[in-house]
XYZ file of N, CA and C in Angstrom:
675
model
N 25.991 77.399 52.591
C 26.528 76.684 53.745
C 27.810 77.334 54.263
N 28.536 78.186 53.070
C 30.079 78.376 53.660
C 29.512 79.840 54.843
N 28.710 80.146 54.616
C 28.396 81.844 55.247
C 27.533 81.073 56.384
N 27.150 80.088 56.794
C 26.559 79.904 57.752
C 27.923 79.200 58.780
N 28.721 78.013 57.951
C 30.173 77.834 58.600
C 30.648 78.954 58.869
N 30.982 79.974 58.372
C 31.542 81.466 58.821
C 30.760 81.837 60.248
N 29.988 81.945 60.530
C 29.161 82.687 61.698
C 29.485 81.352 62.955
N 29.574 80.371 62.476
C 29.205 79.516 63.316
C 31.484 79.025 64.032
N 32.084 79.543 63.464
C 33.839 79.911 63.716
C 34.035 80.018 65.040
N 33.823 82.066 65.053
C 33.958 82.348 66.556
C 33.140 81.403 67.478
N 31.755 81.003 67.238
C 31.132 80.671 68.197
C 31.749 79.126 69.055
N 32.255 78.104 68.040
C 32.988 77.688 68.283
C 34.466 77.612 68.634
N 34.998 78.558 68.377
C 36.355 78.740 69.078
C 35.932 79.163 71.056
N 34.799 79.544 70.629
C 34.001 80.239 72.007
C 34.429 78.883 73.270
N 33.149 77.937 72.286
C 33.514 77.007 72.758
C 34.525 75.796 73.502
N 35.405 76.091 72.330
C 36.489 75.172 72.537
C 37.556 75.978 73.753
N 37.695 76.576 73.936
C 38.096 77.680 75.000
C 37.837 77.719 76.582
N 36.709 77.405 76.570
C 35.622 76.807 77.468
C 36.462 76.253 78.406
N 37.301 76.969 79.592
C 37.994 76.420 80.872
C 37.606 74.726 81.177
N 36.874 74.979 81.900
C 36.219 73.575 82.353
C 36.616 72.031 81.868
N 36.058 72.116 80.810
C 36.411 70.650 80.081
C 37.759 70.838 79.737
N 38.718 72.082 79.617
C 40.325 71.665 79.346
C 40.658 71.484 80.774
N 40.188 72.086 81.547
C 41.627 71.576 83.140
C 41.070 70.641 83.321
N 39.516 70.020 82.846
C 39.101 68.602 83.816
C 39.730 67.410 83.205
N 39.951 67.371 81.663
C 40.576 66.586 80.955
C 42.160 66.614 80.884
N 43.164 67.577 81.226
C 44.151 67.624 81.924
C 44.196 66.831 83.493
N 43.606 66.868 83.956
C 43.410 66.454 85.299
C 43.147 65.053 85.065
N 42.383 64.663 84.248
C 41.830 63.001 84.366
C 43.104 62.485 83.370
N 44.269 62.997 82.321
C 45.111 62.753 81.948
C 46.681 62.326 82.746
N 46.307 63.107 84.085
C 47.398 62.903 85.127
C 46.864 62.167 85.959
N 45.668 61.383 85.904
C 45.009 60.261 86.919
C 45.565 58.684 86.708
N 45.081 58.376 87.584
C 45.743 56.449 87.241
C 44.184 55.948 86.143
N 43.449 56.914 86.453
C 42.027 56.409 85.566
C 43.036 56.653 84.047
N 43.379 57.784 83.678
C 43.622 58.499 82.414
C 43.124 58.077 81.061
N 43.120 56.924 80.588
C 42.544 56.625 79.658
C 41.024 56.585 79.463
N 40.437 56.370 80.454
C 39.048 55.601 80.443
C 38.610 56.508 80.800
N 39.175 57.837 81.754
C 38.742 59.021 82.301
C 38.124 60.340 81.023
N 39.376 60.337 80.633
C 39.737 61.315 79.504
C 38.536 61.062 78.443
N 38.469 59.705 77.721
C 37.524 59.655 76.586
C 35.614 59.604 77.182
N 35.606 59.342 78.262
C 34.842 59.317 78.801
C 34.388 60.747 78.880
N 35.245 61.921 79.373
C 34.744 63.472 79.449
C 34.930 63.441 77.807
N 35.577 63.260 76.725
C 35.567 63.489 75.490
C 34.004 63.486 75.153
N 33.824 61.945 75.597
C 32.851 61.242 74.775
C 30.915 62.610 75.270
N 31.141 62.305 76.243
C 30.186 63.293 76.648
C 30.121 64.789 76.259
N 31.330 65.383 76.215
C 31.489 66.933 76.150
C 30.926 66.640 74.781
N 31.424 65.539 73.830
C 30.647 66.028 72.462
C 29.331 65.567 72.197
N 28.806 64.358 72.816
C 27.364 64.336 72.587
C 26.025 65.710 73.596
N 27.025 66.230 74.343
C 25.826 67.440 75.129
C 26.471 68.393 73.949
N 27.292 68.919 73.174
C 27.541 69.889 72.767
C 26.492 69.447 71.320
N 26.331 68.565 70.703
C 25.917 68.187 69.854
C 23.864 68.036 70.041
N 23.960 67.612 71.337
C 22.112 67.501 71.724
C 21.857 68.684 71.811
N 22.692 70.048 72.383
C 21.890 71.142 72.633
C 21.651 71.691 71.025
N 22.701 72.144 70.177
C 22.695 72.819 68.992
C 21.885 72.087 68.311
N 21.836 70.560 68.000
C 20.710 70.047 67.277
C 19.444 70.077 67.695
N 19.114 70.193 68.964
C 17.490 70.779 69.305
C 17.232 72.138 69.129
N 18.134 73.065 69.240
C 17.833 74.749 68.869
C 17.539 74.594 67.127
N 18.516 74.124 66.583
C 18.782 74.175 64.991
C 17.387 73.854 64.504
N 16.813 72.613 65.094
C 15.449 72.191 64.543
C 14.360 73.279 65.118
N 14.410 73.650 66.641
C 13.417 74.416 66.646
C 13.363 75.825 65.936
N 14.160 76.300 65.988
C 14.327 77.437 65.127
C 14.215 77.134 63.558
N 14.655 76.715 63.311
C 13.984 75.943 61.599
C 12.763 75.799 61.414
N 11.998 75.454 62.218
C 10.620 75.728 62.281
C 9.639 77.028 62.603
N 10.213 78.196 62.723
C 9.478 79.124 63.145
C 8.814 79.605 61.511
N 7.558 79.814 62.410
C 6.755 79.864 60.802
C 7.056 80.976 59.688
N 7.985 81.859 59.950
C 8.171 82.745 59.056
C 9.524 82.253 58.148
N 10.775 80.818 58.808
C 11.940 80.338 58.107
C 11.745 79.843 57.189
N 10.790 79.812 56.216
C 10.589 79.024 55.272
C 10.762 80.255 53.831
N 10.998 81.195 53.845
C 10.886 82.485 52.770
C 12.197 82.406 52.686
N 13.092 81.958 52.674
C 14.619 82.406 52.511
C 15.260 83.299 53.347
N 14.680 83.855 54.144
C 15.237 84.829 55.080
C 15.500 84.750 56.673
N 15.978 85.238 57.254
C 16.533 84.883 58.780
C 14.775 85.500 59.165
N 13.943 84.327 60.303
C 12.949 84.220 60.769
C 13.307 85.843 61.571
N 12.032 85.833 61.792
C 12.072 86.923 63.144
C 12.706 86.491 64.762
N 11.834 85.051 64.495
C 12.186 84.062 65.761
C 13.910 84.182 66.452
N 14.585 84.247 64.799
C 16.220 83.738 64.918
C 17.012 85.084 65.172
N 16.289 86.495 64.360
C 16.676 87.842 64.723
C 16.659 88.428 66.073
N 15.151 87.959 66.565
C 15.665 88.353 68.041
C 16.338 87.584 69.093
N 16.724 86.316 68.447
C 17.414 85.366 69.809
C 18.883 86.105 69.544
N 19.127 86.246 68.187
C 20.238 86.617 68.122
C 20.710 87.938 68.734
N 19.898 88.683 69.391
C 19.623 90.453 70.257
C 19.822 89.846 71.536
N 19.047 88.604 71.819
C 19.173 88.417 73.101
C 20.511 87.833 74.072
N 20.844 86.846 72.848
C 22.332 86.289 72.754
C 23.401 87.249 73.185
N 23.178 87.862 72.133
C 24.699 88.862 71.970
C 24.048 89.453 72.766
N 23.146 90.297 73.611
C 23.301 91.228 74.645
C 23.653 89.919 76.182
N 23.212 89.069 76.501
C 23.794 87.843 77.339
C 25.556 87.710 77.136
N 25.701 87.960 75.944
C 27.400 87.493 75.418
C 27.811 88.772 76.404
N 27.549 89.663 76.605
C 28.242 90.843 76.664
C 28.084 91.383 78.099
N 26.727 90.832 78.601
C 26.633 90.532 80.289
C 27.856 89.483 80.825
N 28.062 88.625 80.375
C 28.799 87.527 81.116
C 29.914 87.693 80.406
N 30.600 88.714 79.429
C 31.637 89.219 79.249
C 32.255 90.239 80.358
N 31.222 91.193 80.615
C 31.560 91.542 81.989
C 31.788 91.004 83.178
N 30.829 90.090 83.328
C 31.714 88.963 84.503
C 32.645 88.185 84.464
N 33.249 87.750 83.193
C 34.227 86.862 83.268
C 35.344 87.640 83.503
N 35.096 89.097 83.071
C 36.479 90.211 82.996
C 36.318 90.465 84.741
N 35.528 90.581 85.412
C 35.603 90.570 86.678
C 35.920 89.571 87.428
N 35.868 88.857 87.274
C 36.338 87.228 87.998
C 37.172 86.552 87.421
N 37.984 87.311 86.789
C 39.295 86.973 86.508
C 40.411 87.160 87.862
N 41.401 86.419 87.558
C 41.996 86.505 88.723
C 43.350 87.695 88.440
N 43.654 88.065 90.093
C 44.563 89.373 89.683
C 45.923 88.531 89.518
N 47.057 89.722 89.075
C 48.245 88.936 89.648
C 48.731 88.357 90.610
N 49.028 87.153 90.751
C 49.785 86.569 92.144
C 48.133 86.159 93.041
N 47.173 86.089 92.359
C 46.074 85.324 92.775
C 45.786 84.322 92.241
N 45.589 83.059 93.496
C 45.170 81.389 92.748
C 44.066 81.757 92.574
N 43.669 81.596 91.213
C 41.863 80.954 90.976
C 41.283 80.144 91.756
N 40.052 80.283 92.083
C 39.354 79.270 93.067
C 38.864 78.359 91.832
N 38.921 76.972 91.883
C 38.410 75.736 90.928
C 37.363 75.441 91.440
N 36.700 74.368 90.850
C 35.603 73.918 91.412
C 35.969 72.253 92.455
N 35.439 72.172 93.541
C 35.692 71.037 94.577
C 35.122 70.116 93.852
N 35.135 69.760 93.106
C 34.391 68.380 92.079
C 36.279 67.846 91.532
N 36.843 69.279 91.404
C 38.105 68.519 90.203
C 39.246 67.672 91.394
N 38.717 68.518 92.647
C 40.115 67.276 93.894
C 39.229 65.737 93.790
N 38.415 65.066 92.940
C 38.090 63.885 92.980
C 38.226 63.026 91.504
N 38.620 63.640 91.008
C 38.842 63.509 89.044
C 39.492 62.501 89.258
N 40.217 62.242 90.308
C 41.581 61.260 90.186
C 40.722 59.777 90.370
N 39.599 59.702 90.525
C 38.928 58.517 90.908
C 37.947 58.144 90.379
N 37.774 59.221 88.884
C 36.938 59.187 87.760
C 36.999 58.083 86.688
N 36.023 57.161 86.637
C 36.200 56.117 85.300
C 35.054 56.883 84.089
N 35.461 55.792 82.849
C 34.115 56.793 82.263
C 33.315 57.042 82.240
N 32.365 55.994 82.588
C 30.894 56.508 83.321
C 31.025 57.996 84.015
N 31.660 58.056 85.381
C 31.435 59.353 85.915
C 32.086 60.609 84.863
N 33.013 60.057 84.008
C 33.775 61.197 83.445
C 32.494 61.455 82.047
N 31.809 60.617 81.535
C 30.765 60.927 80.638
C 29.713 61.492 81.311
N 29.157 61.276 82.380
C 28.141 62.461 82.911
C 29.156 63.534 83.056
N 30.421 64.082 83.443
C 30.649 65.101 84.043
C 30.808 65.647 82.532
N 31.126 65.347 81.536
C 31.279 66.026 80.211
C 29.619 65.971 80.016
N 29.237 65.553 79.929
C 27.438 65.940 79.536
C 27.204 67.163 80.050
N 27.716 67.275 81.821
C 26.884 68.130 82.704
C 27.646 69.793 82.203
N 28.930 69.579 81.733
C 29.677 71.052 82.013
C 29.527 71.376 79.934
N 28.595 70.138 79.452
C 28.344 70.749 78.248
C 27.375 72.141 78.014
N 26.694 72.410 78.973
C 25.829 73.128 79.070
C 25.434 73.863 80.397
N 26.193 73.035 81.507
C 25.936 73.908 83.247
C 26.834 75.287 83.236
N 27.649 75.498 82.168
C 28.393 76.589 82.146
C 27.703 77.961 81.092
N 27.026 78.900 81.946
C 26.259 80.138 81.167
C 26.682 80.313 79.877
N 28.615 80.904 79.975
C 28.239 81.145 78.912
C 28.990 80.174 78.003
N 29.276 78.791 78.474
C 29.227 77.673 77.354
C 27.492 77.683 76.164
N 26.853 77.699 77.427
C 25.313 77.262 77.011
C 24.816 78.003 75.777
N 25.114 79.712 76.097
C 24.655 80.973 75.396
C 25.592 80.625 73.974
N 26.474 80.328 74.397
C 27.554 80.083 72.853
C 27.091 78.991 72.184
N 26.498 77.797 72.594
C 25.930 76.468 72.149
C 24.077 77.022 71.465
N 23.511 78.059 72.525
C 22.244 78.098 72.000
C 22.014 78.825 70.408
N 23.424 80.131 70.670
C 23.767 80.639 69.545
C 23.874 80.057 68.128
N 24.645 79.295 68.434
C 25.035 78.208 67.393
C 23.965 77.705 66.521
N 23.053 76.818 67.380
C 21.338 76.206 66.881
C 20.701 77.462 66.297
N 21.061 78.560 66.829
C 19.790 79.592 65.924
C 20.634 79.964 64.755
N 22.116 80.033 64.487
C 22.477 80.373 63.224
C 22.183 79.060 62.594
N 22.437 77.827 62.686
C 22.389 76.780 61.737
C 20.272 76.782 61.512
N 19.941 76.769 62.661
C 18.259 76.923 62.146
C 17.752 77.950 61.380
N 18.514 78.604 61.349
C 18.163 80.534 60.664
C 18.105 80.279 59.275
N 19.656 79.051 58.765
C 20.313 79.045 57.683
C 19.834 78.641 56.840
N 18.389 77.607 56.480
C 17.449 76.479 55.941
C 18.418 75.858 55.160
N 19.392 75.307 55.413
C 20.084 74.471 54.740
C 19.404 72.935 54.852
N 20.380 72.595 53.603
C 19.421 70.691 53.400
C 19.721 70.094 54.611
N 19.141 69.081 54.734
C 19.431 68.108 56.039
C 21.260 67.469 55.910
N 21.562 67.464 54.763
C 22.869 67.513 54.629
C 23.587 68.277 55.184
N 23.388 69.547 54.298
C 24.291 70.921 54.706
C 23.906 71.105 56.643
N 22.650 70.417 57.157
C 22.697 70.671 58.467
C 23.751 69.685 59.518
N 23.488 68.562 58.604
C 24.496 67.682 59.506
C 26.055 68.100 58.753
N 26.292 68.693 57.855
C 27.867 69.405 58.064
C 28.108 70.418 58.993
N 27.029 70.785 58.855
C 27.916 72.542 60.123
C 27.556 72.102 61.293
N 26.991 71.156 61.572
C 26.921 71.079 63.064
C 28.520 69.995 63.160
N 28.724 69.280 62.294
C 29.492 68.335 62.504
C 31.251 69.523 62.488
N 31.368 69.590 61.642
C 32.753 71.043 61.328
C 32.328 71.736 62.885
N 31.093 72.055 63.298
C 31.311 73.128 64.598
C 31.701 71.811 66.104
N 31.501 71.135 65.731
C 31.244 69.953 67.036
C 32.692 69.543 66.792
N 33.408 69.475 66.051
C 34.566 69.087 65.327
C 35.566 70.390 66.136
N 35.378 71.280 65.588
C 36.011 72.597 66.535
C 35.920 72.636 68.054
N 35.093 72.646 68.562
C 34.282 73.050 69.513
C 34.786 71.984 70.436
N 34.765 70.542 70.462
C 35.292 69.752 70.870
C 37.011 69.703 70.951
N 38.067 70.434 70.031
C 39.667 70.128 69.477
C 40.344 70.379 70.673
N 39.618 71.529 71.470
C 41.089 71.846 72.463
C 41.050 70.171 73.847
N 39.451 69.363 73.820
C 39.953 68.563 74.781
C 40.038 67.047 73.725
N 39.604 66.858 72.308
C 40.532 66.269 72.159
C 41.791 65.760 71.657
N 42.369 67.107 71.491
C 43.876 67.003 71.251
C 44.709 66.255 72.262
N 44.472 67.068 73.727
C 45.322 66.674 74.459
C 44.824 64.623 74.751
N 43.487 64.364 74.163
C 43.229 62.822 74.497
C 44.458 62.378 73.338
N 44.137 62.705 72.283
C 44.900 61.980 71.517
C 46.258 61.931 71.943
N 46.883 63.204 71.895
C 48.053 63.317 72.360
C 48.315 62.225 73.510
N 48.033 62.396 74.220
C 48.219 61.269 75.417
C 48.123 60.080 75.309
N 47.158 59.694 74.188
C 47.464 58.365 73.862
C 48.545 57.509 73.086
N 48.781 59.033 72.357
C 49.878 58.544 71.721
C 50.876 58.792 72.254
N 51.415 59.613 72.769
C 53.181 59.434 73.822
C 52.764 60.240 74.839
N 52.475 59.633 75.886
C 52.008 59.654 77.218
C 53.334 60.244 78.090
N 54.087 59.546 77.914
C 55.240 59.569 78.668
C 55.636 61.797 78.646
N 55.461 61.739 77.236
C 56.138 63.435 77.155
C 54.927 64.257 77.102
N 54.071 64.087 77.919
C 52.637 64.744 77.753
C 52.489 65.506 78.851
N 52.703 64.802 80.560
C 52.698 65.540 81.729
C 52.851 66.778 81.584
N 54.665 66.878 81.480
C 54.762 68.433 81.787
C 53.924 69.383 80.998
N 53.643 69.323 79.769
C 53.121 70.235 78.817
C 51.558 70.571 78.959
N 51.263 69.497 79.725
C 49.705 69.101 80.349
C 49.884 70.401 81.609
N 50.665 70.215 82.494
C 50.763 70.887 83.560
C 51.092 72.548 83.405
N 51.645 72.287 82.365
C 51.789 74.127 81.882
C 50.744 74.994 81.132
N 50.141 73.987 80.593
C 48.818 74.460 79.861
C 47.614 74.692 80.938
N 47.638 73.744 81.790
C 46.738 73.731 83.089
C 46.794 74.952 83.713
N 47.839 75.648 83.974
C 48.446 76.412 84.879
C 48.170 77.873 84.029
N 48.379 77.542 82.792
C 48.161 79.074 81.948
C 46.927 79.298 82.260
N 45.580 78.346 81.829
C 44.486 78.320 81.699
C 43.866 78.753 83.082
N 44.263 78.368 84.270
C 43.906 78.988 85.302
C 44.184 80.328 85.579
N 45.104 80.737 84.857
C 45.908 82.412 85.180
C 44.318 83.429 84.101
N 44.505 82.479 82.990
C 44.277 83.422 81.945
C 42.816 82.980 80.882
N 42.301 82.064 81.379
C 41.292 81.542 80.636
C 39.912 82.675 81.007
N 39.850 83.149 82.235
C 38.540 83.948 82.121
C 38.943 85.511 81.466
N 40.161 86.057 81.066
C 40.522 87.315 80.435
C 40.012 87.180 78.802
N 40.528 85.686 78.477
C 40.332 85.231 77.048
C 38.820 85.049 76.666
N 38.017 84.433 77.504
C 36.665 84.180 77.461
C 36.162 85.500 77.501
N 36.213 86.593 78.321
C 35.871 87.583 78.294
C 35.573 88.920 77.009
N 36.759 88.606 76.570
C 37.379 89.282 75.236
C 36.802 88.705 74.249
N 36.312 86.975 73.871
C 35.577 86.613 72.985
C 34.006 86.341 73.123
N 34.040 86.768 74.280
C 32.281 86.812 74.232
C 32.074 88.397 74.126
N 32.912 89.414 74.193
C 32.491 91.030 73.795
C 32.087 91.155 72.409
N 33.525 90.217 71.770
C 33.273 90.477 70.326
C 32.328 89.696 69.673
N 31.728 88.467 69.947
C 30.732 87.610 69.783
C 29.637 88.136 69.640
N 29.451 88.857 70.872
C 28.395 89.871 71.518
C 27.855 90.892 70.526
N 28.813 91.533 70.457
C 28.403 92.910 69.392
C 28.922 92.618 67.964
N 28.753 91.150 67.851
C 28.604 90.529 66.406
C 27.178 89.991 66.351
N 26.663 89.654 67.115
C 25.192 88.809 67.006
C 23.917 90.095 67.397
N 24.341 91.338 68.018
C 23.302 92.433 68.239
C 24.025 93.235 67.144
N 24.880 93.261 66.588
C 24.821 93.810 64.936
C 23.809 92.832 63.827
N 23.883 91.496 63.538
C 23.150 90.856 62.778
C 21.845 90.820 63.262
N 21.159 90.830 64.274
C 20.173 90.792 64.803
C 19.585 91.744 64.313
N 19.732 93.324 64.678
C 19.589 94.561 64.086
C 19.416 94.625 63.034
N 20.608 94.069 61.835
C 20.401 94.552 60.913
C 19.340 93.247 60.342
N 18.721 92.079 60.847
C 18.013 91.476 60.043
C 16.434 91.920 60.611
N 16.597 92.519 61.781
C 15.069 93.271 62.102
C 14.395 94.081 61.131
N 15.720 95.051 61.199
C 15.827 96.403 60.717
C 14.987 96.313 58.750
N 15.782 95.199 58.002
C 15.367 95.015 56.438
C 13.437 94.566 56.196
């Protein structure tokens, strides 16, 4: 289990990194919704992050060759396909990064956050659990290492739980945080917001390269034996 938690780290830091759900949950933190907003995108970002990896994990657990102790064929080549995807949309994120002294364009969904309760803020965490490429590719990743791994139904509900646990921290720190001293949260909210727009697609970029030519190395070498 600890070598399948190992693989499954980066992929979640991948995750948790993931622009989107941090400026939208910053944003619903500076709303008059804020409370009901915030746990509401919580509550969703972790049940879509949790439905996708637990339907890969099972289907891939089933490919008829996972039952010998060894990484399926099924799980060797998703993992080729993955990491060569990681490394396509590593190139785009390094391109659509913004230059110096350029605003990022956001998405026209976040000028309405301010009028988000949880209902809408739990679909919008469902929807950006997976409408984001390479959120999705990092989430599908995930299900084929934990399905690859034939761990007990135990050991499966730990690593998904430790990765959903990660994967989820960067939006809900700032919930907690806010719930607990609200008052000294703004500014630090607003500076983190502001980094993340400068610098979140350079960072994403850089960890889906190395992701990348970590999962078409294992892939390879589990073809290859």
């Amino acid at each position: 289990m600890g070598d399948v938690i190992g693989e499954l780290l980066p992929l979640a830091v991948g995750v948790a990194i993931s622009p989107l759900p941090i400026i939208a949950v910053i944003l619903m933190l500076l709303s008059r919704n804020a409370a009901k907003a915030s746990t509401g995108l919580l509550t969703g970002w972790g049940v879509g992050i949790v439905g996708v990896v637990v339907v890969v994990a099972l289907l891939v657990g089933q490919a008829p060759d996972s039952s010998a102790g060894e990484p399926s064929t099924v799980s060797s080549v998703l993992k080729l396909v993955f990491g060569l995807l990681m490394l396509v949309l590593a190139v785009r994120q390094w391109r659509q990064r913004p230059q110096p002294g350029e605003t990022p364009e956001m998405p026209k969904w976040m000028s309405s956050v301010d009028s988000f309760g949880f209902g809408k803020a739990l679909g919008l965490g469902l929807v950006v659990s997976a409408a984001n490429p390479a959120n999705l590719v990092l989430l599908l990743s995930a299900g084929t290492t934990i399905g690859a791994g034939h761990l007990s139904a135990g050991g499966d509900v730990v690593t998904v739980l430790v990765f959903t646990l990660i994967a989820t921290s960067t939006v809900t720190f700032p919930v907690i945080g806010y719930l607990a001293a609200r008052d000294r949260m703004a500014q630090p909210l607003e500076s983190l917001r502001g980094w993340l727009e400068q610098n979140s697609a350079t960072l994403m970029a850089v960890l889906l390269l190395v992701i990348g030519v970590v999962l078409l190395g294992e892939g390879i070498g589990e073809l290859s034996t």
